[in-house]
Coordinates of C-alpha atoms in Angstrom, one line a residue:
X1 CA 0.0 0.0 0.0
X2 CA 1.3 3.4 -0.9
X3 CA 1.9 6.0 1.8
X4 CA -0.9 8.4 2.7
X5 CA -0.4 11.7 1.0
X6 CA -1.1 13.5 4.2
X7 CA 2.1 12.1 5.6
X8 CA 4.1 13.8 2.8
X9 CA 4.4 17.6 3.4
X10 CA 5.0 18.2 -0.3
X11 CA 1.8 16.6 -1.4
X12 CA -1.8 17.6 -0.6
X13 CA -4.7 15.1 -0.5
X14 CA -5.5 15.5 -4.2
X15 CA -2.0 14.5 -5.1
X16 CA -0.9 18.0 -6.2
X17 CA 2.4 19.4 -5.1
X18 CA 1.6 22.1 -2.4
X19 CA 4.1 24.6 -3.7
X20 CA 3.0 24.1 -7.3
X21 CA -0.7 24.4 -6.3
X22 CA 0.1 27.7 -4.6
X23 CA 1.9 28.9 -7.6
X24 CA -1.1 28.2 -9.8
X25 CA -3.3 30.7 -8.0
X26 CA -1.5 34.0 -7.6
X27 CA -4.7 35.8 -8.6
X28 CA -8.0 34.1 -7.8
X29 CA -9.8 35.8 -10.6
X30 CA -7.4 34.4 -13.2
X31 CA -7.7 31.0 -11.6
X32 CA -11.5 31.0 -11.8
X33 CA -11.3 32.2 -15.5
X34 CA -9.0 29.3 -16.2
X35 CA -11.4 26.9 -14.5
X36 CA -14.2 28.5 -16.6
X37 CA -12.3 27.9 -19.8
X38 CA -12.2 24.2 -18.9
X39 CA -15.9 24.2 -18.1
X40 CA -16.7 25.8 -21.5
X41 CA -14.5 23.2 -23.1
X42 CA -16.6 20.5 -21.4
X43 CA -19.8 22.2 -22.7
X44 CA -18.4 22.1 -26.3
X45 CA -17.2 18.5 -25.9
X46 CA -20.5 17.1 -24.6
X47 CA -22.5 19.1 -27.2
X48 CA -20.4 17.6 -29.9
X49 CA -20.7 14.1 -28.4
X50 CA -24.5 14.1 -28.4
X51 CA -25.0 16.3 -31.5
X52 CA -25.8 13.4 -33.8
X53 CA -28.7 12.3 -31.6
X54 CA -30.8 15.3 -32.7
X55 CA -29.5 15.4 -36.2
X56 CA -29.3 11.6 -36.9
X57 CA -31.7 11.4 -39.8
X58 CA -30.4 14.6 -41.4
X59 CA -26.8 13.4 -41.3
X60 CA -27.9 9.9 -42.6
X61 CA -29.6 11.5 -45.6
X62 CA -26.8 13.9 -46.3
X63 CA -24.1 11.2 -46.3
X64 CA -26.3 8.5 -47.9
X65 CA -26.4 5.9 -45.1
X66 CA -29.2 4.3 -43.2
X67 CA -30.3 5.6 -39.8
X68 CA -28.9 2.4 -38.2
X69 CA -25.5 2.9 -39.7
X70 CA -25.5 6.6 -38.8
X71 CA -26.0 5.4 -35.1
X72 CA -22.3 4.5 -35.2
X73 CA -21.6 8.2 -34.7
X74 CA -22.9 7.8 -31.2
X75 CA -21.6 4.4 -30.2
X76 CA -18.0 4.5 -31.6
X77 CA -16.8 7.5 -29.6
X78 CA -18.0 6.0 -26.4
X79 CA -16.3 2.7 -27.1
X80 CA -13.0 4.4 -27.9
X81 CA -13.3 6.7 -24.9
X82 CA -13.3 3.7 -22.6
X83 CA -9.8 2.8 -23.7
X84 CA -8.6 6.3 -24.4
X85 CA -8.6 7.5 -20.8
X86 CA -6.1 4.9 -19.5
X87 CA -4.0 4.9 -22.7
X88 CA -3.6 8.7 -22.8
X89 CA -2.7 9.0 -19.1
X90 CA 0.2 6.6 -19.6
X91 CA 1.2 8.2 -22.9
X92 CA 1.2 11.7 -21.4
X93 CA 3.9 10.8 -18.8
X94 CA 5.2 13.9 -17.1
X95 CA 3.8 16.2 -19.8
X96 CA 2.5 19.5 -18.4
X97 CA -1.3 19.1 -18.0
X98 CA -1.7 22.6 -19.6
X99 CA -0.2 21.2 -22.8
X100 CA -2.5 18.1 -22.5
X101 CA -5.7 20.2 -22.1
X102 CA -4.7 22.5 -25.0
X103 CA -4.0 19.5 -27.2
X104 CA -7.4 18.0 -26.3
X105 CA -9.2 21.2 -27.1
X106 CA -7.3 21.3 -30.5
X107 CA -8.5 17.8 -31.1
X108 CA -12.0 18.8 -30.4
X109 CA -11.7 21.6 -33.0
X110 CA -10.4 19.2 -35.5
X111 CA -13.2 16.7 -34.9
X112 CA -15.9 19.3 -35.4
X113 CA -14.3 20.8 -38.5
X114 CA -13.8 17.4 -40.1
X115 CA -17.4 16.5 -39.4
X116 CA -18.6 19.8 -40.8
X117 CA -16.8 19.2 -44.1
X118 CA -17.1 15.4 -44.2
X119 CA -17.6 14.4 -47.8
X120 CA -18.7 10.8 -46.9
X121 CA -19.6 8.7 -43.9
X122 CA -16.1 7.2 -43.5
X123 CA -14.7 10.7 -42.9
X124 CA -17.5 11.4 -40.4
X125 CA -16.5 8.3 -38.5
X126 CA -12.9 9.4 -38.4
X127 CA -14.1 12.7 -37.0
X128 CA -16.1 10.9 -34.3
X129 CA -13.1 8.6 -33.4
X130 CA -11.1 11.8 -32.8
X131 CA -13.9 12.9 -30.5
X132 CA -13.7 9.6 -28.7
X133 CA -10.0 10.3 -27.9
X134 CA -11.0 13.8 -26.7
X135 CA -13.8 12.5 -24.5
X136 CA -11.7 9.9 -22.8
X137 CA -8.7 12.2 -22.3
X138 CA -10.7 15.2 -21.1
X139 CA -12.6 13.3 -18.4
X140 CA -9.3 11.8 -17.2
X141 CA -7.3 15.1 -17.0
X142 CA -9.8 17.9 -16.5
X143 CA -11.2 17.4 -13.0
X144 CA -7.8 17.0 -11.4
X145 CA -6.4 19.9 -13.4
X146 CA -9.2 22.2 -12.4
X147 CA -8.7 21.4 -8.7
X148 CA -5.0 22.3 -9.0
X149 CA -5.9 25.8 -10.2
X150 CA -7.6 27.0 -7.0
X151 CA -6.9 26.9 -3.3
X152 CA -7.8 23.7 -1.5
X153 CA -11.0 25.1 0.1
X154 CA -12.4 25.9 -3.4
X155 CA -11.5 22.6 -5.1
X156 CA -15.0 21.0 -4.8
X157 CA -16.5 24.2 -6.3
X158 CA -14.0 24.1 -9.2
X159 CA -14.8 20.5 -9.9
X160 CA -18.6 21.3 -9.9
X161 CA -18.1 24.2 -12.3
X162 CA -16.2 22.0 -14.8
X163 CA -18.8 19.2 -14.6
X164 CA -21.6 21.8 -14.9
X165 CA -20.6 21.9 -18.6
X166 CA -22.4 18.5 -18.9
X167 CA -25.7 19.9 -17.7
X168 CA -25.3 23.1 -19.6
X169 CA -24.8 21.1 -22.8
X170 CA -27.9 19.2 -22.1
X171 CA -29.9 22.4 -21.5
X172 CA -28.4 24.6 -24.2
X173 CA -25.9 22.8 -26.4
X174 CA -27.8 19.9 -27.8
X175 CA -31.1 21.8 -28.4
X176 CA -29.1 24.6 -30.0
X177 CA -27.3 22.2 -32.2
X178 CA -30.6 20.7 -33.3
X179 CA -32.0 24.2 -34.0
X180 CA -29.0 25.2 -36.1
X181 CA -29.2 21.9 -38.0
X182 CA -32.8 22.5 -38.8
X183 CA -32.3 26.1 -39.9
X184 CA -28.9 26.0 -41.6
X185 CA -28.1 22.3 -42.1
X186 CA -26.4 19.8 -39.9
X187 CA -22.9 20.9 -41.0
X188 CA -23.5 24.3 -39.5
X189 CA -24.0 22.7 -36.1
X190 CA -20.5 21.2 -36.1
X191 CA -19.0 24.3 -37.5
X192 CA -20.4 26.5 -34.8
X193 CA -19.3 24.1 -32.1
X194 CA -15.8 24.0 -33.6
X195 CA -15.7 27.8 -33.5
X196 CA -16.7 27.7 -29.8
X197 CA -13.9 25.2 -29.2
X198 CA -11.5 27.5 -31.0
X199 CA -12.5 30.4 -28.7
X200 CA -11.9 28.1 -25.7
X201 CA -8.4 27.3 -27.1
X202 CA -7.6 31.0 -27.3
X203 CA -8.6 31.6 -23.7
X204 CA -6.7 28.5 -22.5
X205 CA -3.6 29.6 -24.3
X206 CA -3.9 33.0 -22.5
X207 CA -5.0 31.9 -19.0
X208 CA -4.0 28.3 -18.2
X209 CA -0.9 28.3 -16.1
X210 CA 1.6 25.4 -16.0
X211 CA -0.1 22.4 -14.3
X212 CA 2.7 19.9 -13.7
X213 CA 1.7 16.3 -12.8
X214 CA 2.7 14.8 -9.5
X215 CA 4.6 12.1 -11.4
X216 CA 4.4 10.1 -14.6
X217 CA 1.7 7.4 -14.6
X218 CA 2.8 4.1 -15.9
X219 CA 0.7 1.2 -17.1
X220 CA 1.2 -0.5 -13.7
X221 CA 0.0 2.6 -11.9
X222 CA -3.4 2.1 -13.5
X223 CA -3.8 -0.9 -11.3
X224 CA -3.4 1.3 -8.1
X225 CA -7.1 2.1 -7.8
X226 CA -7.9 -1.6 -8.1
X227 CA -5.8 -2.2 -4.9
X228 CA -7.7 0.5 -2.9
X229 CA -10.8 -0.7 -1.2
X230 CA -12.7 2.6 -1.6
X231 CA -11.8 2.8 -5.2
X232 CA -13.1 -0.8 -5.7
X233 CA -16.3 0.1 -4.0
X234 CA -16.7 3.2 -6.1
X235 CA -16.1 1.4 -9.4
X236 CA -18.5 -1.4 -8.4
X237 CA -21.2 1.2 -7.5
X238 CA -20.6 3.0 -10.8
X239 CA -21.4 -0.1 -12.8
X240 CA -24.8 -0.4 -11.2
X241 CA -25.5 3.3 -10.8
X242 CA -24.7 4.3 -14.4
X243 CA -26.1 1.2 -16.0
X244 CA -29.3 1.8 -14.2
X245 CA -29.4 5.4 -15.1
X246 CA -28.8 4.9 -18.9
X247 CA -31.1 1.9 -19.1
X248 CA -33.9 4.3 -18.2
X249 CA -32.5 7.7 -19.5
X250 CA -32.3 6.4 -23.1
X251 CA -36.1 6.0 -23.0
X252 CA -37.0 9.2 -21.1
X253 CA -38.8 10.8 -24.1
X254 CA -40.9 7.7 -24.8
X255 CA -41.6 7.4 -21.1
X256 CA -43.1 10.9 -21.1
X257 CA -45.1 10.3 -24.2
X258 CA -46.4 6.8 -23.6
X259 CA -46.6 6.4 -19.8
X260 CA -47.5 10.0 -18.8
X261 CA -49.4 10.6 -22.0
X262 CA -47.9 14.0 -22.7
X263 CA -48.2 16.0 -25.9
X264 CA -45.0 16.9 -27.9
X265 CA -44.9 20.4 -26.5
X266 CA -45.2 19.2 -22.9
X267 CA -42.5 16.6 -23.5
X268 CA -40.1 19.3 -24.9
X269 CA -40.9 21.5 -21.9
X270 CA -40.1 18.8 -19.4
X271 CA -36.9 17.8 -21.2
X272 CA -35.8 21.4 -20.9
X273 CA -36.7 21.3 -17.2
X274 CA -34.7 18.1 -16.8
X275 CA -31.6 19.7 -18.1
X276 CA -32.1 22.9 -16.1
X277 CA -32.6 21.2 -12.8
X278 CA -29.6 19.0 -13.6
X279 CA -27.5 22.2 -14.0
X280 CA -28.7 23.3 -10.6
X281 CA -28.0 19.9 -9.2
X282 CA -24.4 20.0 -10.4
X283 CA -23.6 23.2 -8.4
X284 CA -25.6 21.8 -5.4
X285 CA -23.4 18.7 -5.7
X286 CA -20.2 20.8 -5.4
X287 CA -21.4 22.1 -2.1
X288 CA -22.5 18.8 -0.8
X289 CA -19.4 16.9 -1.9
X290 CA -17.3 19.4 0.1
X291 CA -19.2 18.1 3.2
X292 CA -19.4 14.4 2.4
X293 CA -18.7 12.5 -0.8
X294 CA -20.3 9.4 0.4
X295 CA -23.4 11.2 1.6
X296 CA -23.8 13.0 -1.7
X297 CA -23.3 9.8 -3.7
X298 CA -25.9 8.0 -1.5
X299 CA -28.3 10.9 -1.9
X300 CA -28.0 10.9 -5.7
X301 CA -28.6 7.1 -5.8
X302 CA -31.7 7.3 -3.6
X303 CA -33.2 10.2 -5.5
X304 CA -32.7 8.5 -8.8
X305 CA -34.1 5.2 -7.6
X306 CA -37.1 7.1 -6.2
X307 CA -37.7 8.9 -9.5
X308 CA -37.5 5.7 -11.5
X309 CA -39.8 3.7 -9.3
X310 CA -42.3 6.5 -9.0
X311 CA -43.0 6.3 -12.7
X312 CA -44.9 3.1 -12.1
X313 CA -47.2 4.4 -9.3
X314 CA -47.5 8.2 -9.6
X315 CA -50.1 8.1 -12.4
X316 CA -50.2 10.1 -15.7
X317 CA -50.4 13.7 -16.7
X318 CA -48.1 16.8 -16.7
X319 CA -47.8 17.3 -12.9
X320 CA -46.7 13.6 -12.1
X321 CA -44.3 13.7 -15.1
X322 CA -42.9 17.0 -13.8
X323 CA -42.3 15.6 -10.3
X324 CA -40.4 12.6 -11.7
X325 CA -38.4 14.8 -14.1
X326 CA -37.4 17.3 -11.3
X327 CA -36.2 14.5 -8.9
X328 CA -34.5 12.7 -11.8
X329 CA -32.8 15.8 -13.1
X330 CA -31.4 16.9 -9.7
X331 CA -30.0 13.4 -9.2
X332 CA -28.5 13.5 -12.7
X333 CA -26.7 16.7 -11.7
X334 CA -25.3 15.2 -8.6
X335 CA -24.0 12.1 -10.2
X336 CA -20.8 13.3 -12.0
X337 CA -19.7 15.5 -9.1
X338 CA -20.3 12.8 -6.6
X339 CA -18.6 10.0 -8.4
X340 CA -15.7 12.1 -9.5
X341 CA -15.2 13.3 -6.0
X342 CA -15.4 9.7 -4.7
X343 CA -12.5 8.6 -6.9
X344 CA -10.4 11.6 -6.1
X345 CA -10.8 10.8 -2.4
X346 CA -10.3 7.1 -2.9
X347 CA -7.0 7.5 -4.8
X348 CA -5.7 10.9 -3.6
X349 CA -2.1 10.1 -4.6
X350 CA -3.0 9.1 -8.1
X351 CA -6.1 11.1 -9.0
X352 CA -5.6 10.9 -12.8
X353 CA -5.3 7.1 -12.6
X354 CA -8.5 7.0 -10.7
X355 CA -10.3 9.2 -13.2
X356 CA -9.0 7.1 -16.1
X357 CA -10.6 4.0 -14.6
X358 CA -13.7 6.0 -13.8
X359 CA -14.1 7.0 -17.4
X360 CA -13.7 3.4 -18.5
X361 CA -16.3 2.3 -15.9
X362 CA -18.7 5.0 -17.1
X363 CA -18.4 4.0 -20.7
X364 CA -18.8 0.2 -20.0
X365 CA -21.8 1.0 -17.8
X366 CA -23.4 3.3 -20.4
X367 CA -23.1 0.7 -23.1
X368 CA -24.4 -2.1 -20.8
X369 CA -27.3 0.0 -19.5
X370 CA -28.4 1.0 -23.0
X371 CA -28.3 -2.7 -24.0
X372 CA -30.2 -3.9 -21.0
X373 CA -32.8 -1.1 -21.3
X374 CA -33.3 -1.9 -25.0
X375 CA -33.9 -5.6 -24.4
X376 CA -36.2 -4.9 -21.5
X377 CA -38.3 -2.3 -23.4
X378 CA -38.6 -4.6 -26.5
X379 CA -39.7 -7.5 -24.4
X380 CA -41.6 -6.1 -21.4
X381 CA -42.2 -2.4 -22.0
X382 CA -41.0 0.9 -20.7
X383 CA -42.4 0.6 -17.2
X384 CA -40.6 -2.7 -16.7
X385 CA -37.4 -1.0 -17.8
X386 CA -37.9 1.7 -15.2
X387 CA -38.4 -0.9 -12.5
X388 CA -35.3 -2.8 -13.5
X389 CA -33.3 0.5 -13.7
X390 CA -34.6 1.5 -10.2
X391 CA -33.4 -1.9 -8.8
X392 CA -30.0 -1.5 -10.3
X393 CA -29.6 2.0 -8.8
X394 CA -30.8 0.7 -5.4
X395 CA -28.1 -1.9 -5.5
X396 CA -25.6 0.9 -6.1
X397 CA -27.1 2.7 -3.1
X398 CA -26.7 -0.4 -1.0
X399 CA -23.1 -0.7 -2.1
X400 CA -22.4 2.9 -1.2
X401 CA -24.3 2.7 2.1
X402 CA -22.7 -0.4 3.4
X403 CA -19.3 -1.0 1.8
X404 CA -18.6 2.7 1.5
X405 CA -18.7 3.4 5.2
X406 CA -15.0 3.4 5.7
X407 CA -14.7 7.0 4.4
X408 CA -18.1 8.2 5.5
X409 CA -16.7 11.1 7.5
X410 CA -14.4 12.6 4.8
X411 CA -14.9 15.1 2.1
X412 CA -13.0 17.0 -0.5
X413 CA -12.7 19.9 2.0
X414 CA -11.6 17.9 5.0
X415 CA -9.1 15.1 5.0
X416 CA -7.7 13.9 8.3
X417 CA -4.0 14.6 9.0

């Protein structure tokens, strides 16, 4: 077992050199602007990742492929991202994380521009594979880098700001991409997102300070989280938590239409509400994680399970649908902050290795959840899928509530000496 970072006066509990961390924040305003640039980069990345969902049929027609074939634009980046996180952290060695983040933003620009000008579907897939590298790398490096940019007391807030880009993309990015695609063609959506990423690159070149890693991460170091009990518990919980979420989330729109009996306008309204409360939940999560990572994770799991199981007993109509969506949306906002914080606590001396495995766990769970949900919906209906998803999330809550007790009193803001 490696020594506790609290026993080393040169290392803080997130694995960052204390002197380097102090040097990163000579001016708090500049530090927060740098964190903001990473958050906007997250927004652009997630918007790009899910852009094809709202433009699938348009892209399929434009590139002369079937809708089923066009679906590879969504699945391939996710599969590659599962491997990209661990691979990139090993390949990066002792490279300054400023350089890594700038390279990933540049890769995001290239992916969008290549997609915008793709003459055929093969080129589009190349663009989406570049995005997969970006997704895996960004989630591995960004949370730890953001926490190194600010004083220790503000680290949970910095992480929540970066992860808020996910909710913001859900609320604004994906709908805006669909709107642009409808008005000006699907290529315009990728072009605008590429331009946004280019603006982020300019800001990062200007504001991001040097962010040196604690040490180079080797392939063997990726096994470190697997030797830590709390990391094992976190990864196990992720598999049930995220699989349960995506087994249901994939069918949120049909749920609102078929189970709650809502008209298209009402469905659109509640989907917007879902994203908006998720945005709020992300910032709430930053505050809660600073008090208790385990408590926040358990709260998110119980809220999500409640929302999923409520769908079978609450009845139909706009108000019941809104109740479910609000609870589900807040839980959605808590999830990335809670699970990211969990792994950063579980592996404080190798946070990037922990995030790399977390990214892989997320992607495996997303793919598994979508598959399980699809099979359940096809054979037993949407309500059955909600029940199954709720059970999976309750198992995650049980894992966190029992096996996760060892660090129940810790938080990102308070680690024992």
